[in-house]
Short mmCIF file of C-alpha atoms and ligand atoms in Angstrom, two decimals:
data_model
loop_
_atom_site.label_atom_id
_atom_site.label_comp_id
_atom_site.label_asym_id
_atom_site.label_seq_id
_atom_site.Cartn_x
_atom_site.Cartn_y
_atom_site.Cartn_z
CA UNK T 13 0.01 0.27 0.00
CA UNK T 14 1.33 3.70 -1.02
CA UNK T 15 1.85 5.57 2.22
CA UNK T 16 3.11 8.94 0.33
CA UNK T 17 0.81 11.23 -0.91
CA UNK T 18 0.88 13.53 -4.13
CA UNK T 19 -0.72 16.66 -4.13
CA UNK T 20 -1.23 18.99 -7.50
CA UNK T 21 0.25 22.17 -6.78
CA UNK T 22 2.15 25.00 -7.67
CA UNK T 23 5.31 25.24 -8.57
CA UNK T 24 5.46 21.65 -8.58
CA UNK T 25 3.67 18.60 -7.13
CA UNK T 26 4.10 18.44 -3.22
CA UNK T 27 4.61 14.75 -1.79
CA UNK T 28 3.65 14.07 2.02
CA UNK T 29 4.07 11.24 4.41
CA UNK T 30 0.71 11.59 6.50
CA UNK T 31 3.07 10.50 9.43
CA UNK T 32 5.36 13.41 9.40
CA UNK T 33 2.68 16.04 8.16
CA UNK T 34 0.69 18.14 10.53
CA UNK T 35 -2.30 20.62 9.33
CA UNK T 36 -1.95 23.89 10.79
CA UNK T 37 -4.86 26.14 11.60
CA UNK T 38 -3.63 29.64 12.01
CA UNK T 39 -6.17 32.10 14.02
CA UNK T 40 -9.31 31.22 13.21
CA UNK T 41 -10.70 33.42 15.94
CA UNK T 42 -13.94 34.93 16.20
CA UNK T 43 -12.05 38.28 16.76
CA UNK T 44 -10.85 37.99 13.63
CA UNK T 45 -13.80 36.29 11.48
CA UNK T 46 -17.03 37.44 13.21
CA UNK T 47 -18.14 41.29 13.34
CA UNK T 48 -17.31 43.00 16.84
CA UNK T 49 -14.12 41.92 17.18
CA UNK T 50 -10.25 43.13 16.44
CA UNK T 51 -10.28 42.43 12.73
CA UNK T 52 -13.39 44.80 12.59
CA UNK T 53 -11.70 47.55 14.79
CA UNK T 54 -9.12 47.74 12.13
CA UNK T 55 -11.52 48.57 9.71
CA UNK T 56 -11.98 45.52 7.79
CA UNK T 57 -14.93 43.62 5.97
CA UNK T 58 -14.78 40.34 7.85
CA UNK T 59 -17.10 38.86 5.40
CA UNK T 60 -13.94 38.68 3.25
CA UNK T 61 -12.68 35.95 5.67
CA UNK T 62 -15.90 33.43 5.39
CA UNK T 63 -14.92 31.88 2.33
CA UNK T 64 -11.83 29.96 3.91
CA UNK T 65 -14.21 28.15 6.65
CA UNK T 66 -16.15 25.64 4.61
CA UNK T 67 -13.26 24.48 2.41
CA UNK T 68 -11.20 24.41 5.97
CA UNK T 69 -13.85 22.37 7.74
CA UNK T 70 -13.26 20.00 4.97
CA UNK T 71 -10.01 19.51 5.10
CA UNK T 72 -9.60 19.39 8.98
CA UNK T 73 -12.35 16.18 8.54
CA UNK T 74 -10.09 14.79 6.16
CA UNK T 75 -6.87 15.11 8.03
CA UNK T 76 -8.88 13.50 11.13
CA UNK T 77 -10.14 10.89 9.54
CA UNK T 78 -6.50 10.01 7.91
CA UNK T 79 -5.04 10.24 11.73
CA UNK T 80 -2.90 13.44 10.76
CA UNK T 81 -1.65 15.58 13.62
CA UNK T 82 -3.74 18.79 13.93
CA UNK T 83 -2.65 21.84 15.69
CA UNK T 84 -4.14 25.37 15.87
CA UNK T 85 -2.72 28.58 16.79
CA UNK T 86 -4.42 31.68 18.40
CA UNK T 87 -3.01 35.12 18.44
CA UNK T 88 -3.66 36.81 21.90
CA UNK T 89 -2.64 38.10 25.21
CA UNK T 90 -2.18 37.36 28.68
CA UNK T 91 -5.14 39.22 30.66
CA UNK T 92 -2.27 41.56 32.26
CA UNK T 93 -1.19 42.29 28.62
CA UNK T 94 2.75 41.99 29.83
CA UNK T 95 3.30 39.70 26.76
CA UNK T 96 1.64 42.73 24.34
CA UNK T 97 3.82 45.14 23.32
CA UNK T 98 3.05 48.69 23.55
CA UNK T 99 3.73 49.56 20.00
CA UNK T 100 1.31 46.92 19.05
CA UNK T 101 -1.45 48.13 21.20
CA UNK T 102 -1.14 51.49 19.97
CA UNK T 103 -1.08 50.69 16.44
CA UNK T 104 -4.01 51.76 14.23
CA UNK T 105 -5.25 54.43 16.90
CA UNK T 106 -8.17 52.23 17.69
CA UNK T 107 -11.11 53.32 19.25
CA UNK T 108 -11.07 50.00 21.18
CA UNK T 109 -7.86 48.35 21.61
CA UNK T 110 -6.36 44.82 22.46
CA UNK T 111 -7.17 44.54 26.31
CA UNK T 112 -10.41 46.84 26.22
CA UNK T 113 -13.80 45.35 26.70
CA UNK T 114 -15.69 44.73 23.23
CA UNK T 115 -18.57 42.98 22.29
CA UNK T 116 -17.17 39.61 22.80
CA UNK T 117 -15.11 40.23 25.73
CA UNK T 118 -11.81 41.92 25.98
CA UNK T 119 -10.25 41.98 22.62
CA UNK T 120 -7.36 39.63 21.74
CA UNK T 121 -7.09 38.45 25.52
CA UNK T 122 -6.74 34.73 25.96
CA UNK T 123 -9.96 33.23 27.64
CA UNK T 124 -12.26 35.65 26.30
CA UNK T 125 -14.93 34.66 24.03
CA UNK T 126 -13.50 36.67 21.01
CA UNK T 127 -9.81 35.12 21.06
CA UNK T 128 -11.34 31.60 20.75
CA UNK T 129 -11.62 29.83 17.47
CA UNK T 130 -15.04 29.86 15.34
CA UNK T 131 -17.52 26.83 16.07
CA UNK T 132 -17.22 25.54 12.72
CA UNK T 133 -13.90 24.64 13.47
CA UNK T 134 -13.68 23.91 16.79
CA UNK T 135 -10.53 21.85 18.28
CA UNK T 136 -10.84 18.33 19.44
CA UNK T 137 -9.67 17.90 23.36
CA UNK T 138 -6.53 16.05 21.88
CA UNK T 139 -5.73 18.52 19.83
CA UNK T 140 -3.02 21.37 20.22
CA UNK T 141 -3.35 25.08 20.32
CA UNK T 142 -0.61 27.55 20.51
CA UNK T 143 -1.33 30.68 22.18
CA UNK T 144 0.99 33.15 20.44
CA UNK T 145 1.70 36.84 21.07
CA UNK T 146 2.75 38.10 17.48
CA UNK T 147 1.91 37.19 14.05
CA UNK T 148 4.58 34.29 13.22
CA UNK T 149 3.49 31.11 15.15
CA UNK T 150 6.78 30.42 15.73
CA UNK T 151 7.98 33.65 17.72
CA UNK T 152 7.82 33.25 21.50
CA UNK T 153 5.81 29.83 21.15
CA UNK T 154 6.90 25.90 21.83
CA UNK T 155 5.65 25.17 18.30
CA UNK T 156 8.78 24.58 16.86
CA UNK T 157 9.75 21.98 20.06
CA UNK T 158 5.92 20.40 19.69
CA UNK T 159 6.60 19.62 15.98
CA UNK T 160 10.21 18.34 16.40
CA UNK T 161 9.12 16.17 18.83
CA UNK T 162 6.64 14.22 17.30
CA UNK T 163 8.62 14.09 13.90
CA UNK T 164 6.72 16.47 11.83
CA UNK T 165 8.39 17.73 8.88
CA UNK T 166 5.51 19.08 6.28
CA UNK T 167 3.12 21.53 7.15
CA UNK T 168 -0.39 21.91 5.62
CA UNK T 169 -1.08 25.88 6.01
CA UNK T 170 -4.43 26.97 6.39
CA UNK T 171 -5.70 30.24 8.12
CA UNK T 172 -5.98 33.89 8.38
CA UNK T 173 -4.87 36.09 7.17
CA UNK T 174 -3.24 35.44 4.20
CA UNK T 175 -0.53 38.16 4.40
CA UNK T 176 -0.15 38.72 7.85
CA UNK T 177 -0.24 35.85 10.36
CA UNK T 178 -0.23 33.23 7.42
CA UNK T 179 2.61 34.41 5.74
CA UNK T 180 4.93 35.38 8.23
CA UNK T 181 4.13 31.75 10.22
CA UNK T 182 5.11 30.24 6.80
CA UNK T 183 8.25 32.26 6.16
CA UNK T 184 9.36 31.10 9.74
CA UNK T 185 8.46 27.56 9.14
CA UNK T 186 10.33 27.48 5.82
CA UNK T 187 13.52 28.96 7.67
CA UNK T 188 13.26 26.57 10.28
CA UNK T 189 13.38 23.53 7.43
CA UNK T 190 9.73 22.73 7.31
CA UNK T 191 7.89 22.13 3.79
CA UNK T 192 4.78 24.16 3.80
CA UNK T 193 1.69 23.42 1.51
CA UNK T 194 -0.39 26.46 1.90
CA UNK T 195 -4.37 25.90 0.77
CA UNK T 196 -5.03 28.83 -1.22
CA UNK T 197 -8.74 28.49 -0.43
CA UNK T 198 -8.32 27.74 2.95
CA UNK T 199 -6.23 31.18 3.43
CA UNK T 200 -8.06 34.37 3.29
CA UNK T 201 -7.43 37.93 3.78
CA UNK T 202 -9.12 41.53 4.00
CA UNK T 203 -7.64 42.38 0.97
CA UNK T 204 -7.95 40.40 -2.47
CA UNK T 205 -5.16 41.92 -3.83
CA UNK T 206 -2.93 41.03 -0.96
CA UNK T 207 -4.48 37.25 -1.12
CA UNK T 208 -3.19 37.28 -4.92
CA UNK T 209 0.48 38.62 -3.91
CA UNK T 210 0.87 36.42 -0.87
CA UNK T 211 0.13 33.31 -2.67
CA UNK T 212 2.32 34.24 -5.50
CA UNK T 213 5.29 35.39 -3.42
CA UNK T 214 5.02 31.90 -1.69
CA UNK T 215 5.29 30.00 -4.88
CA UNK T 216 7.74 31.87 -6.55
CA UNK T 217 11.24 31.04 -7.52
CA UNK T 218 10.40 27.78 -7.39
CA UNK T 219 8.55 27.61 -4.16
CA UNK T 220 10.95 29.89 -2.41
CA UNK T 221 8.95 29.91 0.49
CA UNK T 222 6.68 26.81 -0.40
CA UNK T 223 3.86 25.25 -2.29
CA UNK T 224 0.33 26.38 -2.88
CA UNK T 225 -2.52 24.10 -3.63
CA UNK T 226 -6.49 23.53 -2.90
CA UNK T 227 -8.51 21.96 -0.96
CA UNK T 228 -10.06 19.94 -3.65
CA UNK T 229 -6.35 18.73 -4.90
CA UNK T 230 -5.46 17.45 -1.14
CA UNK T 231 -8.82 15.68 -1.09
CA UNK T 232 -7.96 14.16 -4.77
CA UNK T 233 -4.80 13.17 -3.24
CA UNK T 234 -6.25 11.57 0.01
CA UNK T 235 -8.72 9.79 -2.25
CA UNK T 236 -5.98 8.78 -4.46
CA UNK T 237 -4.39 6.80 -1.44
CA UNK T 238 -7.35 4.54 -1.11
N1 TIU B 17 -5.19 42.62 10.66
C1 TIU B 17 -4.56 41.34 10.24
O1 TIU B 17 -4.52 40.86 9.08
N2 TIU B 17 -4.25 40.10 10.91
C2 TIU B 17 -3.97 40.16 12.19
O2 TIU B 17 -3.63 40.91 12.86
N3 TIU B 17 -3.76 38.79 12.81
C3 TIU B 17 -3.75 37.35 11.94
O3 TIU B 17 -3.56 38.01 10.80
N4 TIU B 17 -3.87 36.42 12.52
#
């Protein structure tokens, strides 16, 4: 029986061994995706992120069925904001800032309703959730240690937003030697131009940062494995 999957991708096919591959779901939090959260307070239309939800749900179901490791990240801060740089809190001159009370609780604060993952993509109790203070998931977290301890060398990358936390995390992962497959319909941006540019940047120059594919191509590859 075949154990490796071949996923059609750009700039060329991506091969993966399910045993050494993890699905990474980046920051699919209410604060970015629902009205009344950080994303909206920054001046964005949160509906632009909604098309990524359903394809990510399908990929999550397939990865769970195939027993791939699933990890989530959440961007946010300790309730005392001791891990939030003042420069981040001041940025944008927002009326409701990080740490302030909003309709979904304190904005981007751990333990608050808005900080948690949207209901459609809730983690299972067995799945790892990495809380991160920055945009990149490797900065000031134990993500790299965890991935190495469980023998993960390839990442299937999903989440929001494409040019901020997804791109930063993918670049951090690439520099640490992980092979990254970004699923273009499972990542989303508040800016359609940035969505396109991010995916182009990742796959350009022979896949200088990683590979780009789609949820349908990944699911096809799972089917072909039998
Ligand atoms: N503002 C924006 O596009 N993104 C973030 O602040 N965080 C993430 O991308 N998760």
